[in-house]
Each structure stands twice: as C-alpha cells, then as structure tokens.
Short mmCIF file of C-alpha atoms in Angstrom, two decimals:
data_model
loop_
_atom_site.label_atom_id
_atom_site.label_comp_id
_atom_site.label_asym_id
_atom_site.label_seq_id
_atom_site.Cartn_x
_atom_site.Cartn_y
_atom_site.Cartn_z
CA MET A 1 -52.99 -44.79 -24.07
CA GLN A 2 -55.76 -45.62 -26.56
CA ARG A 3 -54.55 -45.31 -30.15
CA SER A 4 -56.51 -45.05 -33.38
CA PRO A 5 -55.18 -47.89 -35.57
CA CYS A 6 -53.03 -46.63 -38.47
CA ARG A 7 -54.21 -43.05 -38.00
CA PRO A 8 -52.02 -40.71 -40.11
CA PHE A 9 -50.52 -37.58 -38.56
CA ARG A 10 -48.39 -34.62 -39.60
CA LEU A 11 -44.79 -34.12 -38.49
CA ALA A 12 -43.00 -30.75 -38.69
CA LEU A 13 -39.19 -30.40 -38.54
CA ILE A 14 -38.01 -26.93 -37.48
CA GLN A 15 -34.46 -26.19 -38.69
CA LEU A 16 -33.21 -22.93 -37.16
CA HIS A 17 -30.02 -20.94 -36.80
CA VAL A 18 -28.50 -21.00 -33.31
CA SER A 19 -26.65 -17.89 -32.12
CA ALA A 20 -24.55 -17.04 -29.07
CA VAL A 21 -27.43 -14.95 -27.66
CA LYS A 22 -29.50 -17.31 -25.52
CA SER A 23 -32.61 -15.11 -25.36
CA ASP A 24 -32.75 -14.93 -29.16
CA ASN A 25 -32.45 -18.70 -29.42
CA LEU A 26 -35.31 -19.21 -26.98
CA GLN A 27 -37.47 -16.72 -28.85
CA ARG A 28 -37.01 -18.55 -32.15
CA ALA A 29 -36.37 -22.14 -31.25
CA CYS A 30 -38.01 -25.33 -30.40
CA GLY A 31 -36.60 -28.31 -32.32
CA LEU A 32 -32.91 -29.11 -32.66
CA GLU A 33 -29.82 -30.26 -30.81
CA CYS A 34 -28.58 -27.66 -28.29
CA PHE A 35 -31.14 -25.10 -29.50
CA ASN A 36 -30.49 -22.67 -26.63
CA SER A 37 -26.70 -22.87 -26.95
CA PRO A 38 -24.00 -22.89 -29.61
CA TYR A 39 -22.73 -26.45 -30.03
CA GLY A 40 -19.31 -26.76 -28.42
CA THR A 41 -17.81 -28.07 -25.19
CA GLN A 42 -16.75 -24.53 -24.26
CA TYR A 43 -20.40 -23.41 -24.22
CA PHE A 44 -22.17 -26.22 -22.36
CA LYS A 45 -21.42 -25.10 -18.80
CA GLU A 46 -22.32 -21.45 -19.46
CA TYR A 47 -25.65 -22.28 -21.12
CA ALA A 48 -26.65 -25.23 -18.93
CA GLU A 49 -29.97 -25.14 -17.06
CA LYS A 50 -31.92 -27.17 -14.58
CA ILE A 51 -34.98 -29.01 -15.88
CA PRO A 52 -37.52 -27.52 -15.46
CA GLY A 53 -35.93 -24.18 -16.30
CA GLU A 54 -36.20 -21.18 -18.60
CA SER A 55 -35.84 -23.09 -21.88
CA THR A 56 -38.12 -25.99 -20.99
CA GLN A 57 -40.74 -23.61 -19.63
CA LYS A 58 -40.81 -21.90 -23.01
CA LEU A 59 -41.22 -25.26 -24.76
CA SER A 60 -44.05 -26.21 -22.42
CA GLU A 61 -45.87 -22.95 -23.14
CA VAL A 62 -45.53 -23.40 -26.92
CA ALA A 63 -46.80 -27.00 -26.79
CA LYS A 64 -49.83 -25.94 -24.76
CA GLU A 65 -50.56 -22.84 -26.84
CA CYS A 66 -50.44 -24.81 -30.11
CA SER A 67 -51.96 -28.00 -28.63
CA ILE A 68 -49.18 -30.16 -30.09
CA TYR A 69 -46.65 -32.79 -29.11
CA LEU A 70 -43.33 -30.95 -29.02
CA ILE A 71 -39.93 -32.68 -29.08
CA GLY A 72 -37.77 -29.81 -27.93
CA GLY A 73 -34.40 -30.54 -29.49
CA SER A 74 -31.81 -30.64 -26.72
CA ILE A 75 -30.16 -28.35 -24.21
CA PRO A 76 -27.21 -28.61 -21.82
CA GLU A 77 -28.78 -29.77 -18.55
CA GLU A 78 -27.19 -29.32 -15.12
CA ASP A 79 -28.13 -31.86 -12.47
CA GLY A 80 -26.26 -32.84 -9.34
CA GLY A 81 -23.04 -31.17 -10.44
CA LYS A 82 -23.03 -32.98 -13.81
CA LEU A 83 -23.89 -31.76 -17.30
CA TYR A 84 -25.98 -33.72 -19.81
CA ASN A 85 -27.15 -33.19 -23.39
CA THR A 86 -30.89 -33.54 -22.81
CA CYS A 87 -34.02 -33.64 -24.97
CA THR A 88 -37.44 -32.92 -23.44
CA VAL A 89 -40.90 -33.77 -24.79
CA PHE A 90 -44.11 -31.93 -23.95
CA GLY A 91 -47.73 -32.88 -24.59
CA PRO A 92 -50.63 -30.74 -25.86
CA ASP A 93 -51.40 -29.74 -22.26
CA GLY A 94 -47.83 -28.53 -21.69
CA ALA A 95 -46.93 -31.45 -19.41
CA LEU A 96 -43.46 -33.00 -19.56
CA LEU A 97 -43.84 -36.48 -21.12
CA ALA A 98 -40.24 -37.62 -21.49
CA LYS A 99 -36.64 -36.58 -20.91
CA HIS A 100 -33.79 -38.20 -22.83
CA ARG A 101 -30.15 -37.73 -21.87
CA LYS A 102 -27.75 -38.45 -24.72
CA VAL A 103 -26.44 -41.96 -24.13
CA HIS A 104 -23.44 -42.02 -26.48
CA LEU A 105 -21.11 -39.03 -26.17
CA PHE A 106 -19.60 -37.58 -29.34
CA ASP A 107 -15.87 -38.24 -28.96
CA ILE A 108 -14.23 -38.46 -32.41
CA ASN A 109 -10.96 -37.58 -34.12
CA VAL A 110 -10.81 -37.50 -37.92
CA PRO A 111 -7.26 -36.25 -38.61
CA GLY A 112 -7.14 -33.05 -40.63
CA LYS A 113 -10.92 -32.61 -40.55
CA ILE A 114 -12.60 -32.63 -37.14
CA GLN A 115 -11.86 -33.43 -33.52
CA PHE A 116 -14.54 -33.21 -30.83
CA LYS A 117 -14.85 -34.59 -27.31
CA GLU A 118 -18.19 -34.14 -25.54
CA SER A 119 -16.92 -36.15 -22.58
CA GLU A 120 -14.66 -33.22 -21.64
CA THR A 121 -17.73 -31.58 -20.11
CA LEU A 122 -20.76 -33.87 -20.48
CA SER A 123 -21.81 -37.06 -18.72
CA PRO A 124 -23.72 -39.81 -20.57
CA GLY A 125 -27.34 -40.68 -19.93
CA ASN A 126 -28.13 -44.23 -18.87
CA SER A 127 -31.69 -44.86 -20.05
CA PHE A 128 -33.92 -45.42 -23.06
CA SER A 129 -36.66 -42.82 -23.54
CA MET A 130 -40.06 -43.50 -25.11
CA PHE A 131 -43.45 -41.84 -24.99
CA ASP A 132 -46.95 -42.65 -26.20
CA THR A 133 -49.23 -40.53 -28.35
CA PRO A 134 -52.70 -41.28 -29.76
CA TYR A 135 -50.93 -41.96 -33.08
CA CYS A 136 -47.94 -44.15 -32.22
CA LYS A 137 -45.17 -44.84 -29.75
CA VAL A 138 -42.03 -42.72 -30.20
CA GLY A 139 -38.41 -43.45 -29.27
CA LEU A 140 -35.81 -40.75 -28.67
CA GLY A 141 -32.10 -40.42 -29.35
CA ILE A 142 -29.73 -37.49 -29.75
CA CYS A 143 -27.30 -37.14 -32.67
CA TYR A 144 -24.47 -39.66 -32.06
CA ASP A 145 -27.02 -42.10 -30.56
CA MET A 146 -28.17 -42.74 -34.14
CA ARG A 147 -24.91 -44.54 -34.96
CA PHE A 148 -25.74 -47.34 -32.53
CA ALA A 149 -28.05 -49.82 -34.24
CA GLU A 150 -28.74 -51.72 -31.01
CA MET A 151 -30.50 -48.72 -29.49
CA ALA A 152 -32.87 -48.38 -32.45
CA GLN A 153 -33.50 -52.13 -32.46
CA ILE A 154 -34.52 -52.09 -28.80
CA TYR A 155 -36.90 -49.20 -29.47
CA GLY A 156 -38.44 -51.29 -32.25
CA GLN A 157 -38.76 -54.27 -29.92
CA LYS A 158 -40.59 -52.04 -27.43
CA GLY A 159 -43.20 -51.09 -30.03
CA CYS A 160 -41.92 -47.76 -31.32
CA GLN A 161 -43.01 -46.88 -34.85
CA LEU A 162 -41.19 -43.55 -35.06
CA LEU A 163 -37.68 -42.63 -33.90
CA ILE A 164 -36.69 -38.98 -33.54
CA TYR A 165 -33.10 -37.77 -33.30
CA PRO A 166 -32.30 -34.08 -32.79
CA GLY A 167 -28.75 -33.88 -34.14
CA ALA A 168 -25.94 -31.70 -35.39
CA PHE A 169 -23.73 -33.66 -37.77
CA ASN A 170 -20.87 -31.60 -39.19
CA MET A 171 -19.41 -30.93 -42.63
CA THR A 172 -17.28 -34.09 -42.45
CA THR A 173 -19.74 -36.67 -41.08
CA GLY A 174 -22.89 -35.05 -42.48
CA PRO A 175 -22.45 -35.65 -46.21
CA ALA A 176 -21.06 -39.13 -45.59
CA HIS A 177 -23.36 -40.58 -42.94
CA TRP A 178 -26.36 -38.38 -42.02
CA GLU A 179 -28.85 -39.80 -44.53
CA LEU A 180 -27.19 -43.22 -44.70
CA LEU A 181 -27.66 -43.85 -40.96
CA GLN A 182 -31.29 -42.73 -41.01
CA ARG A 183 -32.12 -45.02 -43.91
CA GLY A 184 -30.30 -47.90 -42.22
CA ARG A 185 -32.16 -47.50 -38.93
CA ALA A 186 -35.49 -47.20 -40.79
CA VAL A 187 -35.01 -50.29 -43.01
CA ASP A 188 -33.45 -52.50 -40.33
CA ASN A 189 -36.32 -51.91 -37.92
CA GLN A 190 -39.16 -51.14 -40.37
CA LEU A 191 -40.16 -47.84 -38.81
CA TYR A 192 -40.07 -44.11 -39.50
CA VAL A 193 -36.95 -42.10 -38.62
CA ALA A 194 -36.87 -38.31 -38.32
CA THR A 195 -33.86 -36.09 -37.67
CA VAL A 196 -33.75 -32.38 -36.89
CA SER A 197 -30.59 -30.32 -37.35
CA PRO A 198 -29.67 -26.68 -36.79
CA ALA A 199 -29.43 -24.65 -39.99
CA ARG A 200 -25.92 -24.25 -41.35
CA ASP A 201 -23.91 -21.23 -40.23
CA GLU A 202 -20.56 -21.06 -42.02
CA LYS A 203 -19.26 -18.56 -39.45
CA ALA A 204 -19.96 -20.76 -36.42
CA SER A 205 -17.19 -22.53 -34.52
CA TYR A 206 -19.03 -25.80 -35.26
CA VAL A 207 -20.67 -25.85 -38.70
CA ALA A 208 -23.76 -28.06 -38.80
CA TRP A 209 -24.67 -30.04 -41.92
CA GLY A 210 -28.39 -29.20 -41.77
CA HIS A 211 -30.69 -31.31 -43.99
CA SER A 212 -33.34 -32.27 -41.42
CA THR A 213 -34.90 -35.45 -42.84
CA VAL A 214 -37.73 -37.98 -42.56
CA VAL A 215 -37.28 -41.54 -43.85
CA ASN A 216 -40.07 -44.12 -44.18
CA PRO A 217 -39.80 -47.86 -43.32
CA TRP A 218 -38.94 -48.67 -46.95
CA GLY A 219 -35.84 -46.48 -46.67
CA GLU A 220 -37.25 -43.69 -48.84
CA VAL A 221 -36.54 -40.07 -47.98
CA ILE A 222 -40.01 -38.53 -47.85
CA ALA A 223 -39.02 -35.06 -46.59
CA LYS A 224 -35.71 -33.23 -46.50
CA ALA A 225 -34.54 -29.70 -45.81
CA GLY A 226 -31.58 -27.97 -47.37
CA ALA A 227 -28.92 -26.23 -45.30
CA GLU A 228 -30.92 -23.04 -44.72
CA GLU A 229 -33.34 -22.12 -41.94
CA THR A 230 -36.71 -23.68 -42.78
CA VAL A 231 -39.65 -25.77 -41.62
CA VAL A 232 -40.35 -29.11 -43.32
CA TYR A 233 -43.73 -30.85 -43.10
CA THR A 234 -44.58 -34.45 -43.89
CA ASP A 235 -47.45 -36.86 -43.25
CA ILE A 236 -46.67 -40.09 -41.38
CA ASP A 237 -48.75 -42.96 -42.80
CA LEU A 238 -48.77 -45.92 -40.43
CA LYS A 239 -50.68 -48.01 -42.99
CA LYS A 240 -47.50 -47.92 -45.08
CA LEU A 241 -45.55 -49.23 -42.09
CA ALA A 242 -48.03 -52.07 -41.54
CA GLU A 243 -47.93 -53.03 -45.23
CA ILE A 244 -44.13 -53.19 -45.32
CA ARG A 245 -43.99 -55.31 -42.18
CA GLN A 246 -46.52 -57.70 -43.72
CA GLN A 247 -44.75 -57.91 -47.09
CA ILE A 248 -41.26 -58.43 -45.63
CA PRO A 249 -41.87 -59.91 -42.14
CA ILE A 250 -38.32 -59.70 -40.80
CA LEU A 251 -39.50 -58.90 -37.27
CA SER A 252 -41.16 -62.30 -36.95
CA GLN A 253 -38.34 -64.07 -38.78
CA LYS A 254 -35.52 -63.13 -36.42
CA ARG A 255 -33.55 -66.12 -35.09
CA CYS A 256 -33.70 -65.32 -31.40
CA ASP A 257 -32.35 -68.81 -30.73
CA LEU A 258 -29.07 -67.74 -32.36
CA TYR A 259 -28.70 -64.05 -31.49
CA GLY A 260 -30.33 -61.22 -29.63
CA VAL A 261 -30.19 -57.59 -28.53
CA GLU A 262 -31.68 -56.69 -25.17
CA MET A 263 -32.16 -53.71 -22.89
CA LYS A 264 -30.21 -54.16 -19.68
CA ASN A 265 -30.66 -52.78 -16.20
CA TYR A 266 -28.16 -50.01 -15.64
CA ARG A 267 -25.82 -50.72 -12.74
CA SER A 268 -24.76 -47.65 -10.79
CA LYS A 269 -21.05 -47.60 -10.14
CA LYS A 270 -20.92 -47.50 -6.36
CA LYS A 271 -17.54 -47.96 -4.76
CA THR A 272 -17.12 -51.37 -3.13
CA PHE A 273 -14.44 -52.83 -0.93
CA PRO A 274 -13.46 -56.39 0.05
CA LYS A 275 -14.47 -57.18 3.62
CA GLY A 276 -10.87 -57.91 4.58
CA ALA A 277 -9.78 -54.50 3.39
CA ILE A 278 -12.45 -52.84 5.51
CA SER A 279 -11.31 -54.63 8.68
CA LYS A 280 -7.74 -53.58 8.03
CA ALA A 281 -8.74 -49.98 7.36
CA LEU A 282 -10.85 -49.82 10.51
CA GLN A 283 -7.97 -51.09 12.60
CA SER A 284 -5.60 -48.46 11.24
CA SER A 285 -8.01 -45.53 11.26
CA ARG A 286 -9.23 -45.92 14.87
CA ALA A 287 -12.41 -44.32 16.19
CA ASN A 288 -12.56 -41.27 13.92
CA SER A 289 -12.82 -43.22 10.67
CA THR A 290 -16.00 -43.11 8.54
CA PHE A 291 -15.38 -46.10 6.30
CA LYS A 292 -18.56 -47.70 4.95
CA TYR A 293 -19.02 -51.00 3.14
CA THR A 294 -21.56 -50.95 0.33
CA GLN A 295 -22.98 -54.06 -1.25
CA PRO A 296 -23.18 -53.91 -5.07
CA SER A 297 -26.71 -52.99 -6.14
CA HIS A 298 -28.65 -53.12 -9.40
CA GLY A 299 -30.22 -49.88 -10.55
CA PRO A 300 -33.73 -49.82 -12.02
CA SER A 301 -34.50 -50.08 -15.71
CA HIS A 302 -35.61 -46.73 -17.09
CA VAL A 303 -38.03 -46.68 -20.01
#
C-alpha cells in the first residue's frame, strides 16, 4: 500500500459501558475488549459468535458508513468447537482487513485480590496480526498480550509504527501496570501505543480500570480517558516518531550478534507415533483398526 510519508492522522478511542444485554452492546459499541459480552469466563460461550457474524457485520457497516479504519475491540469467537478472544479490523469500504486472536491467555492469581483463568474456556491464538493503512502499519494485541515485550518488539521489526491493544485491566493490575506497560512498549520500540478499555462499572462481576490511553514514542501520555464512558481523540504525528528514532537510534544500534528476538513458524501439535509402536498396534488390532502415522509438519507463518 502506498503511504504518504509522515502524514498525520487522527485516532479516536471509544470507551463504553458493557452490559449483559448483547443487543444494547452492539447498538452502542465498537472499540474495546469483549464489547458484545460481559468480561468473564462464564459469559464467553453464551456470547460467542462465528466470524463473520452479527457483531462483526455491525462493525463492517459502521466502518463503511463513516469511511474509517475501525479496530473493533474484541469478541468471543467460536470456530471449530473452540473459543477465542478475537479482535477484527475493517477498512473504509467495510472489508475485513485483519483478525487477531489473543495469543497470551489471562491466567493470574493475586491472593486476596483477583483470580482469573481465561484458559478455562478460551484457546490461544497462534499468529501475529498486522495491517497497512495509507498512514502507517499497525500491529494488534489484546489486553494481556501487552505484557509480553517480545511481541511488541517483533511488530516493530516488521515496520509497525502504531500498536493497538483493546484491553480490560482490573482494579488490581490497572493502577499498577496499565500505563507503565504502554509507556514501556512505546519507549522500547520507539512507536505509538494505544489502548482501549471498557468504562468502569462498579456493579459488574469484573470491574475494568478504564483509562483508555495513547502514548507517543518518547513515552509521553498524549491522550487519556478517565473511568467514565467517553471518547478520546488525539493526533498521531509520525514526524515526531521519525525525529525520536533519529535522535536516539536504538533500532540501528541493537547487537544482533549477541541477542535477538524473532517470529517463529507455529508448529501444529499433531499426534505422532514411533514406527515400532504402529507396527505393534497394527498387529494387535487386526483388520478393523484405523491407526494412522503422521509425520511432524511445520505450520505456516501467519502475519
């Protein structure tokens, strides 16, 4: 895609309340983690959809109607009998540009404060997700993905200048780490980082921290919401990014001869058996057996 060099653009963060009524959420939503569903393992199966589905169709229509790039928060996605926490991106023509499945599942236990285990119901995604716009290349993560510096570094290596994380940090992790992690990812990789949270609802089973935020490559918070429902606007200036990278050229100063972070091909976990075991099983199972030997295979790299 042809880009205008250092062309500024406007970014809007939509921080909304999420209720237990799915139709209300769809009517109001379009930019946070699990926007069509309350956030909780007990809700994911009930609210899960195929993609494309009702929620993503609504996002597509909004993107086309407003002629914008729309990063649609995330929804519980059902695919092949598994559930994923999935973010979709739509272009100004309403076309699906990217789909990111949350790579790192939120399994934590802070005694006396919060315990949560997404892996009770969700499966992890196995790919990096990027998309191009006329302004810049964008990398996607969801919530807990932001804690993993390697993921952000790989996005930077692949040319991303903006990372976007729909997320729902809570009242324990939010005040401690929400802004800290965004500033760290931005400074380490010299790029913009934006996060979008649900608005805080003190009566919800999971209380979100709120404070949707944008951080520039210098680590400065240039836009930030409170806890309430709101929309925050900010201008992304890529000239600022270019200046910082020129002034402090850490990207060209990395010692790749001593260390490195790389994107790997995901290997699907197919069941394999030693050849001797197969012969033995065939002998004991006679003619009615359906025992198949599968050579290990390498899955493709998804970008």
